[in-house]
Amino acid sequence: GQSLEQPSEVTAVEGAIVQINCTYQTSGFYGLSWYQQHDGGAPTFLSYNALDGLEETGRFSSFLSRSDSYGYLLLQELQMKDSASYFCAGKVGGGGNKLTFGTGTQLKVEL
Amino acid sequence: GAVVSQHPSRVICKSGTSVKIECRSLDFQATTMFWYRQFPKQSLMLMATSNEGSKATYEQGVEKDKFLINHASLTLSTLTVTSAHPEDSSFYICSASPGQVVNTIYFGEGSWLTVV
């Protein structure tokens, strides 16, 4: 099976940089994605790493090391609106964009 | 605007009754859609893969007779929770994509089900 582990909670102050880690044990998945979810809402796509290395999209960056089965999401210049849950997700083979989600990290941004 | 729409957004039903949740792709066709369930403060758990024109594929531990999935057209999948119990109360959410590219996976707005 697949499992993706994340820290349950992370707290940071506005303007800071925070890193959310994701370690996984799985086989046969194709890349690591990151999603943001506010309470009661749908997940919103943030970033995707198909290959090793860093992907940068505005204030968000994501990193993947397949040899280490590890990835992270980096959020810069934190804003209060970034307070949300963040999930890593592995795309599983078989077509159709089937995702296995990580355990999720609740990010709290404080003044 | 939303490219995948779910309805209803919130529903309350009595124990023992059935409730249907719809997932529509608004401006693309989707031969495959996915249904997830999320309990409060927990992650999204894949329940099943909805396949247009054929039977759904259920994840291990998900009762296919309880969670009926129908994907009768390329733009609509339905999830019916049959004989609902309070423990079925959860956030149900679907996803679909027009292709294989990961950043084009779109999620519906989700449906909150409360069974009383």
mmCIF file of C-alpha atoms in Angstrom:
data_model
loop_
_atom_site.group_PDB
_atom_site.id
_atom_site.type_symbol
_atom_site.label_atom_id
_atom_site.label_comp_id
_atom_site.label_asym_id
_atom_site.label_seq_id
_atom_site.Cartn_x
_atom_site.Cartn_y
_atom_site.Cartn_z
ATOM 1 C CA GLY A 1 0.000 0.000 0.000
ATOM 2 C CA GLN A 2 0.889 3.632 0.083
ATOM 3 C CA SER A 3 1.403 5.937 3.028
ATOM 4 C CA LEU A 4 2.472 9.551 3.104
ATOM 5 C CA GLU A 5 3.337 11.038 6.474
ATOM 6 C CA GLN A 6 3.271 14.703 7.406
ATOM 7 C CA PRO A 7 3.619 16.633 10.660
ATOM 8 C CA SER A 8 0.162 17.199 12.108
ATOM 9 C CA GLU A 9 0.620 20.863 12.972
ATOM 10 C CA VAL A 10 2.988 23.686 12.168
ATOM 11 C CA THR A 11 2.830 27.212 13.583
ATOM 12 C CA ALA A 12 4.652 30.220 12.176
ATOM 13 C CA VAL A 13 4.436 33.986 12.244
ATOM 14 C CA GLU A 14 3.321 36.253 9.457
ATOM 15 C CA GLY A 15 6.110 37.048 7.023
ATOM 16 C CA ALA A 16 8.132 33.983 7.939
ATOM 17 C CA ILE A 17 9.105 30.956 5.869
ATOM 18 C CA VAL A 18 7.771 27.526 6.731
ATOM 19 C CA GLN A 19 8.574 24.070 5.412
ATOM 20 C CA ILE A 20 6.096 21.198 5.498
ATOM 21 C CA ASN A 21 7.644 17.797 5.050
ATOM 22 C CA CYS A 22 6.209 14.677 3.488
ATOM 23 C CA THR A 23 7.809 11.269 3.723
ATOM 24 C CA TYR A 24 6.314 8.401 1.872
ATOM 25 C CA GLN A 25 6.413 4.667 1.592
ATOM 26 C CA THR A 26 4.965 3.583 -1.634
ATOM 27 C CA SER A 27 5.738 2.024 -4.924
ATOM 28 C CA GLY A 28 4.526 2.772 -8.358
ATOM 29 C CA PHE A 29 3.461 6.321 -7.982
ATOM 30 C CA TYR A 30 4.188 9.099 -10.350
ATOM 31 C CA GLY A 31 5.197 12.301 -8.661
ATOM 32 C CA LEU A 32 4.174 14.287 -5.612
ATOM 33 C CA SER A 33 1.567 17.019 -5.500
ATOM 34 C CA TRP A 34 0.640 19.551 -2.854
ATOM 35 C CA TYR A 35 -2.817 20.831 -2.028
ATOM 36 C CA GLN A 36 -4.197 23.510 0.240
ATOM 37 C CA GLN A 37 -7.544 23.087 1.921
ATOM 38 C CA HIS A 38 -9.367 25.645 3.998
ATOM 39 C CA ASP A 39 -11.967 24.432 6.476
ATOM 40 C CA GLY A 40 -15.054 23.163 4.696
ATOM 41 C CA GLY A 41 -13.597 23.733 1.263
ATOM 42 C CA ALA A 42 -12.225 21.754 -1.625
ATOM 43 C CA PRO A 43 -8.504 21.051 -2.006
ATOM 44 C CA THR A 44 -6.711 23.551 -4.208
ATOM 45 C CA PHE A 45 -3.717 22.505 -6.279
ATOM 46 C CA LEU A 46 -0.463 24.225 -5.311
ATOM 47 C CA SER A 47 2.456 22.413 -6.900
ATOM 48 C CA TYR A 48 3.635 19.187 -8.493
ATOM 49 C CA ASN A 49 7.002 17.458 -8.749
ATOM 50 C CA ALA A 50 7.263 14.736 -11.328
ATOM 51 C CA LEU A 51 11.031 14.615 -11.054
ATOM 52 C CA ASP A 52 13.600 15.306 -8.352
ATOM 53 C CA GLY A 53 14.359 18.903 -7.588
ATOM 54 C CA LEU A 54 12.679 22.157 -6.786
ATOM 55 C CA GLU A 55 9.596 23.626 -8.397
ATOM 56 C CA GLU A 56 8.788 27.249 -7.712
ATOM 57 C CA THR A 57 5.397 28.871 -8.105
ATOM 58 C CA GLY A 58 5.233 32.328 -6.607
ATOM 59 C CA ARG A 59 5.429 32.141 -2.819
ATOM 60 C CA PHE A 60 5.184 28.367 -2.901
ATOM 61 C CA SER A 61 7.961 25.959 -3.770
ATOM 62 C CA SER A 62 8.014 22.203 -3.645
ATOM 63 C CA PHE A 63 10.887 19.775 -3.559
ATOM 64 C CA LEU A 64 11.119 16.061 -4.252
ATOM 65 C CA SER A 65 13.819 13.493 -3.679
ATOM 66 C CA ARG A 66 12.644 10.139 -4.946
ATOM 67 C CA SER A 67 15.746 8.347 -3.702
ATOM 68 C CA ASP A 68 14.954 9.564 -0.172
ATOM 69 C CA SER A 69 11.174 9.132 -0.550
ATOM 70 C CA TYR A 70 10.845 12.660 0.708
ATOM 71 C CA GLY A 71 9.407 15.937 -0.356
ATOM 72 C CA TYR A 72 8.511 19.269 1.125
ATOM 73 C CA LEU A 73 6.428 22.333 0.517
ATOM 74 C CA LEU A 74 8.020 25.682 1.242
ATOM 75 C CA LEU A 75 5.835 28.690 1.893
ATOM 76 C CA GLN A 76 7.472 32.092 1.901
ATOM 77 C CA GLU A 77 6.280 35.477 3.105
ATOM 78 C CA LEU A 78 3.544 33.852 5.123
ATOM 79 C CA GLN A 79 0.208 35.590 5.258
ATOM 80 C CA MET A 80 -2.687 35.047 7.619
ATOM 81 C CA LYS A 81 -4.731 33.640 4.742
ATOM 82 C CA ASP A 82 -2.208 30.812 4.427
ATOM 83 C CA SER A 83 -3.642 29.292 7.609
ATOM 84 C CA ALA A 84 -5.110 26.070 6.268
ATOM 85 C CA SER A 85 -4.472 22.365 5.940
ATOM 86 C CA TYR A 86 -1.825 21.225 3.503
ATOM 87 C CA PHE A 87 -1.674 17.784 1.963
ATOM 88 C CA CYS A 88 0.926 16.047 -0.085
ATOM 89 C CA ALA A 89 -0.488 13.524 -2.513
ATOM 90 C CA GLY A 90 1.013 10.824 -4.645
ATOM 91 C CA LYS A 91 -0.370 10.113 -8.057
ATOM 92 C CA VAL A 92 -0.952 6.395 -8.323
ATOM 93 C CA GLY A 93 -0.558 4.485 -11.541
ATOM 94 C CA GLY A 94 -3.477 3.145 -13.486
ATOM 95 C CA GLY A 95 -4.502 6.331 -15.191
ATOM 96 C CA GLY A 96 -7.107 8.907 -14.421
ATOM 97 C CA ASN A 97 -5.149 10.921 -11.880
ATOM 98 C CA LYS A 98 -5.882 8.790 -8.848
ATOM 99 C CA LEU A 99 -4.331 10.352 -5.749
ATOM 100 C CA THR A 100 -3.300 9.025 -2.366
ATOM 101 C CA PHE A 101 -3.257 11.858 0.140
ATOM 102 C CA GLY A 102 -0.853 12.393 2.986
ATOM 103 C CA THR A 103 -1.925 12.674 6.588
ATOM 104 C CA GLY A 104 -2.145 16.448 6.324
ATOM 105 C CA THR A 105 -0.570 19.382 8.153
ATOM 106 C CA GLN A 106 -2.547 22.116 9.858
ATOM 107 C CA LEU A 107 -0.655 25.386 9.382
ATOM 108 C CA LYS A 108 -1.407 28.220 11.773
ATOM 109 C CA VAL A 109 -0.059 31.632 10.900
ATOM 110 C CA GLU A 110 0.133 34.053 13.790
ATOM 111 C CA LEU A 111 0.741 37.776 13.966
ATOM 112 C CA GLY B 1 -15.366 29.416 -11.966
ATOM 113 C CA ALA B 2 -15.683 25.846 -10.831
ATOM 114 C CA VAL B 3 -15.032 23.239 -13.462
ATOM 115 C CA VAL B 4 -16.277 20.390 -11.287
ATOM 116 C CA SER B 5 -19.520 20.911 -9.452
ATOM 117 C CA GLN B 6 -21.058 18.885 -6.648
ATOM 118 C CA HIS B 7 -24.602 18.908 -5.412
ATOM 119 C CA PRO B 8 -25.892 19.190 -2.791
ATOM 120 C CA SER B 9 -23.307 21.068 -0.770
ATOM 121 C CA ARG B 10 -25.016 20.098 2.472
ATOM 122 C CA VAL B 11 -27.590 17.437 3.191
ATOM 123 C CA ILE B 12 -29.184 16.072 6.313
ATOM 124 C CA CYS B 13 -30.927 12.737 6.188
ATOM 125 C CA LYS B 14 -32.482 10.338 8.644
ATOM 126 C CA SER B 15 -30.881 7.050 9.590
ATOM 127 C CA GLY B 16 -31.902 4.282 7.264
ATOM 128 C CA THR B 17 -32.597 6.481 4.280
ATOM 129 C CA SER B 18 -30.531 6.934 1.139
ATOM 130 C CA VAL B 19 -28.997 10.087 -0.196
ATOM 131 C CA LYS B 20 -27.537 10.841 -3.623
ATOM 132 C CA ILE B 21 -24.638 13.191 -4.318
ATOM 133 C CA GLU B 22 -23.889 14.371 -7.836
ATOM 134 C CA CYS B 23 -20.546 15.273 -9.354
ATOM 135 C CA ARG B 24 -20.487 17.057 -12.698
ATOM 136 C CA SER B 25 -17.635 18.127 -14.915
ATOM 137 C CA LEU B 26 -18.825 21.410 -16.354
ATOM 138 C CA ASP B 27 -16.698 22.026 -19.411
ATOM 139 C CA PHE B 28 -14.880 18.794 -20.107
ATOM 140 C CA GLN B 29 -15.617 15.130 -20.403
ATOM 141 C CA ALA B 30 -14.286 12.727 -17.823
ATOM 142 C CA THR B 31 -14.235 8.992 -18.376
ATOM 143 C CA THR B 32 -12.971 8.605 -14.834
ATOM 144 C CA MET B 33 -13.938 10.419 -11.668
ATOM 145 C CA PHE B 34 -12.896 9.755 -8.100
ATOM 146 C CA TRP B 35 -14.837 9.868 -4.857
ATOM 147 C CA TYR B 36 -13.152 10.708 -1.560
ATOM 148 C CA ARG B 37 -14.390 10.867 1.997
ATOM 149 C CA GLN B 38 -12.961 13.143 4.639
ATOM 150 C CA PHE B 39 -13.762 13.080 8.335
ATOM 151 C CA PRO B 40 -13.137 16.262 10.357
ATOM 152 C CA LYS B 41 -9.478 17.027 10.922
ATOM 153 C CA GLN B 42 -8.456 14.024 8.826
ATOM 154 C CA SER B 43 -7.116 13.418 5.361
ATOM 155 C CA LEU B 44 -9.000 12.609 2.196
ATOM 156 C CA MET B 45 -9.483 8.901 1.738
ATOM 157 C CA LEU B 46 -10.149 7.531 -1.707
ATOM 158 C CA MET B 47 -13.346 5.520 -1.745
ATOM 159 C CA ALA B 48 -13.728 4.495 -5.339
ATOM 160 C CA THR B 49 -12.985 5.156 -8.958
ATOM 161 C CA SER B 50 -16.029 5.920 -11.044
ATOM 162 C CA ASN B 51 -15.732 4.620 -14.600
ATOM 163 C CA GLU B 52 -18.028 5.857 -17.322
ATOM 164 C CA GLY B 53 -20.044 3.025 -18.793
ATOM 165 C CA SER B 54 -18.712 0.354 -16.457
ATOM 166 C CA LYS B 55 -18.636 -0.659 -12.832
ATOM 167 C CA ALA B 56 -16.886 1.435 -10.259
ATOM 168 C CA THR B 57 -13.695 0.218 -8.667
ATOM 169 C CA TYR B 58 -13.809 0.338 -4.892
ATOM 170 C CA GLU B 59 -10.894 0.707 -2.517
ATOM 171 C CA GLN B 60 -10.292 -1.963 0.050
ATOM 172 C CA GLY B 61 -12.687 -1.696 2.965
ATOM 173 C CA VAL B 62 -15.321 0.336 1.127
ATOM 174 C CA GLU B 63 -18.670 -1.434 0.859
ATOM 175 C CA LYS B 64 -19.837 -1.307 -2.729
ATOM 176 C CA ASP B 65 -23.418 -2.136 -1.802
ATOM 177 C CA LYS B 66 -23.540 0.744 0.627
ATOM 178 C CA PHE B 67 -21.883 3.343 -1.556
ATOM 179 C CA LEU B 68 -23.420 2.984 -4.977
ATOM 180 C CA ILE B 69 -21.643 4.773 -7.770
ATOM 181 C CA ASN B 70 -23.101 5.415 -11.184
ATOM 182 C CA HIS B 71 -21.241 7.100 -14.017
ATOM 183 C CA ALA B 72 -23.859 7.149 -16.709
ATOM 184 C CA SER B 73 -22.432 9.953 -18.813
ATOM 185 C CA LEU B 74 -19.091 11.552 -19.505
ATOM 186 C CA THR B 75 -19.965 14.529 -17.331
ATOM 187 C CA LEU B 76 -21.847 13.036 -14.408
ATOM 188 C CA SER B 77 -21.061 10.614 -11.619
ATOM 189 C CA THR B 78 -23.342 9.983 -8.674
ATOM 190 C CA LEU B 79 -22.631 8.562 -5.240
ATOM 191 C CA THR B 80 -25.578 7.138 -3.346
ATOM 192 C CA VAL B 81 -25.150 6.413 0.332
ATOM 193 C CA THR B 82 -27.693 3.709 1.076
ATOM 194 C CA SER B 83 -29.199 2.920 4.452
ATOM 195 C CA ALA B 84 -27.284 5.791 5.953
ATOM 196 C CA HIS B 85 -26.061 5.651 9.537
ATOM 197 C CA PRO B 86 -24.697 8.443 11.727
ATOM 198 C CA GLU B 87 -21.163 7.107 11.211
ATOM 199 C CA ASP B 88 -21.564 7.871 7.494
ATOM 200 C CA SER B 89 -21.688 11.555 8.361
ATOM 201 C CA SER B 90 -18.707 13.037 6.584
ATOM 202 C CA PHE B 91 -17.464 15.355 3.854
ATOM 203 C CA TYR B 92 -17.674 13.657 0.467
ATOM 204 C CA ILE B 93 -15.717 15.117 -2.410
ATOM 205 C CA CYS B 94 -15.187 14.139 -6.009
ATOM 206 C CA SER B 95 -12.426 14.868 -8.488
ATOM 207 C CA ALA B 96 -12.090 14.715 -12.235
ATOM 208 C CA SER B 97 -9.647 15.840 -14.864
ATOM 209 C CA PRO B 98 -9.737 16.347 -18.619
ATOM 210 C CA GLY B 99 -6.422 14.607 -19.089
ATOM 211 C CA GLN B 100 -3.509 12.957 -17.370
ATOM 212 C CA VAL B 101 -1.697 16.100 -16.268
ATOM 213 C CA VAL B 102 -1.720 16.332 -12.487
ATOM 214 C CA ASN B 103 -2.242 20.067 -12.280
ATOM 215 C CA THR B 104 -5.526 19.671 -14.106
ATOM 216 C CA ILE B 105 -7.152 17.594 -11.388
ATOM 217 C CA TYR B 106 -10.210 19.488 -10.315
ATOM 218 C CA PHE B 107 -12.147 18.889 -7.145
ATOM 219 C CA GLY B 108 -15.796 19.505 -6.548
ATOM 220 C CA GLU B 109 -16.848 21.811 -3.765
ATOM 221 C CA GLY B 110 -17.656 18.841 -1.557
ATOM 222 C CA SER B 111 -20.838 17.660 0.089
ATOM 223 C CA TRP B 112 -21.389 17.631 3.822
ATOM 224 C CA LEU B 113 -23.572 14.718 4.827
ATOM 225 C CA THR B 114 -25.130 14.601 8.259
ATOM 226 C CA VAL B 115 -27.115 11.528 9.218
ATOM 227 C CA VAL B 116 -29.421 11.999 12.190
#
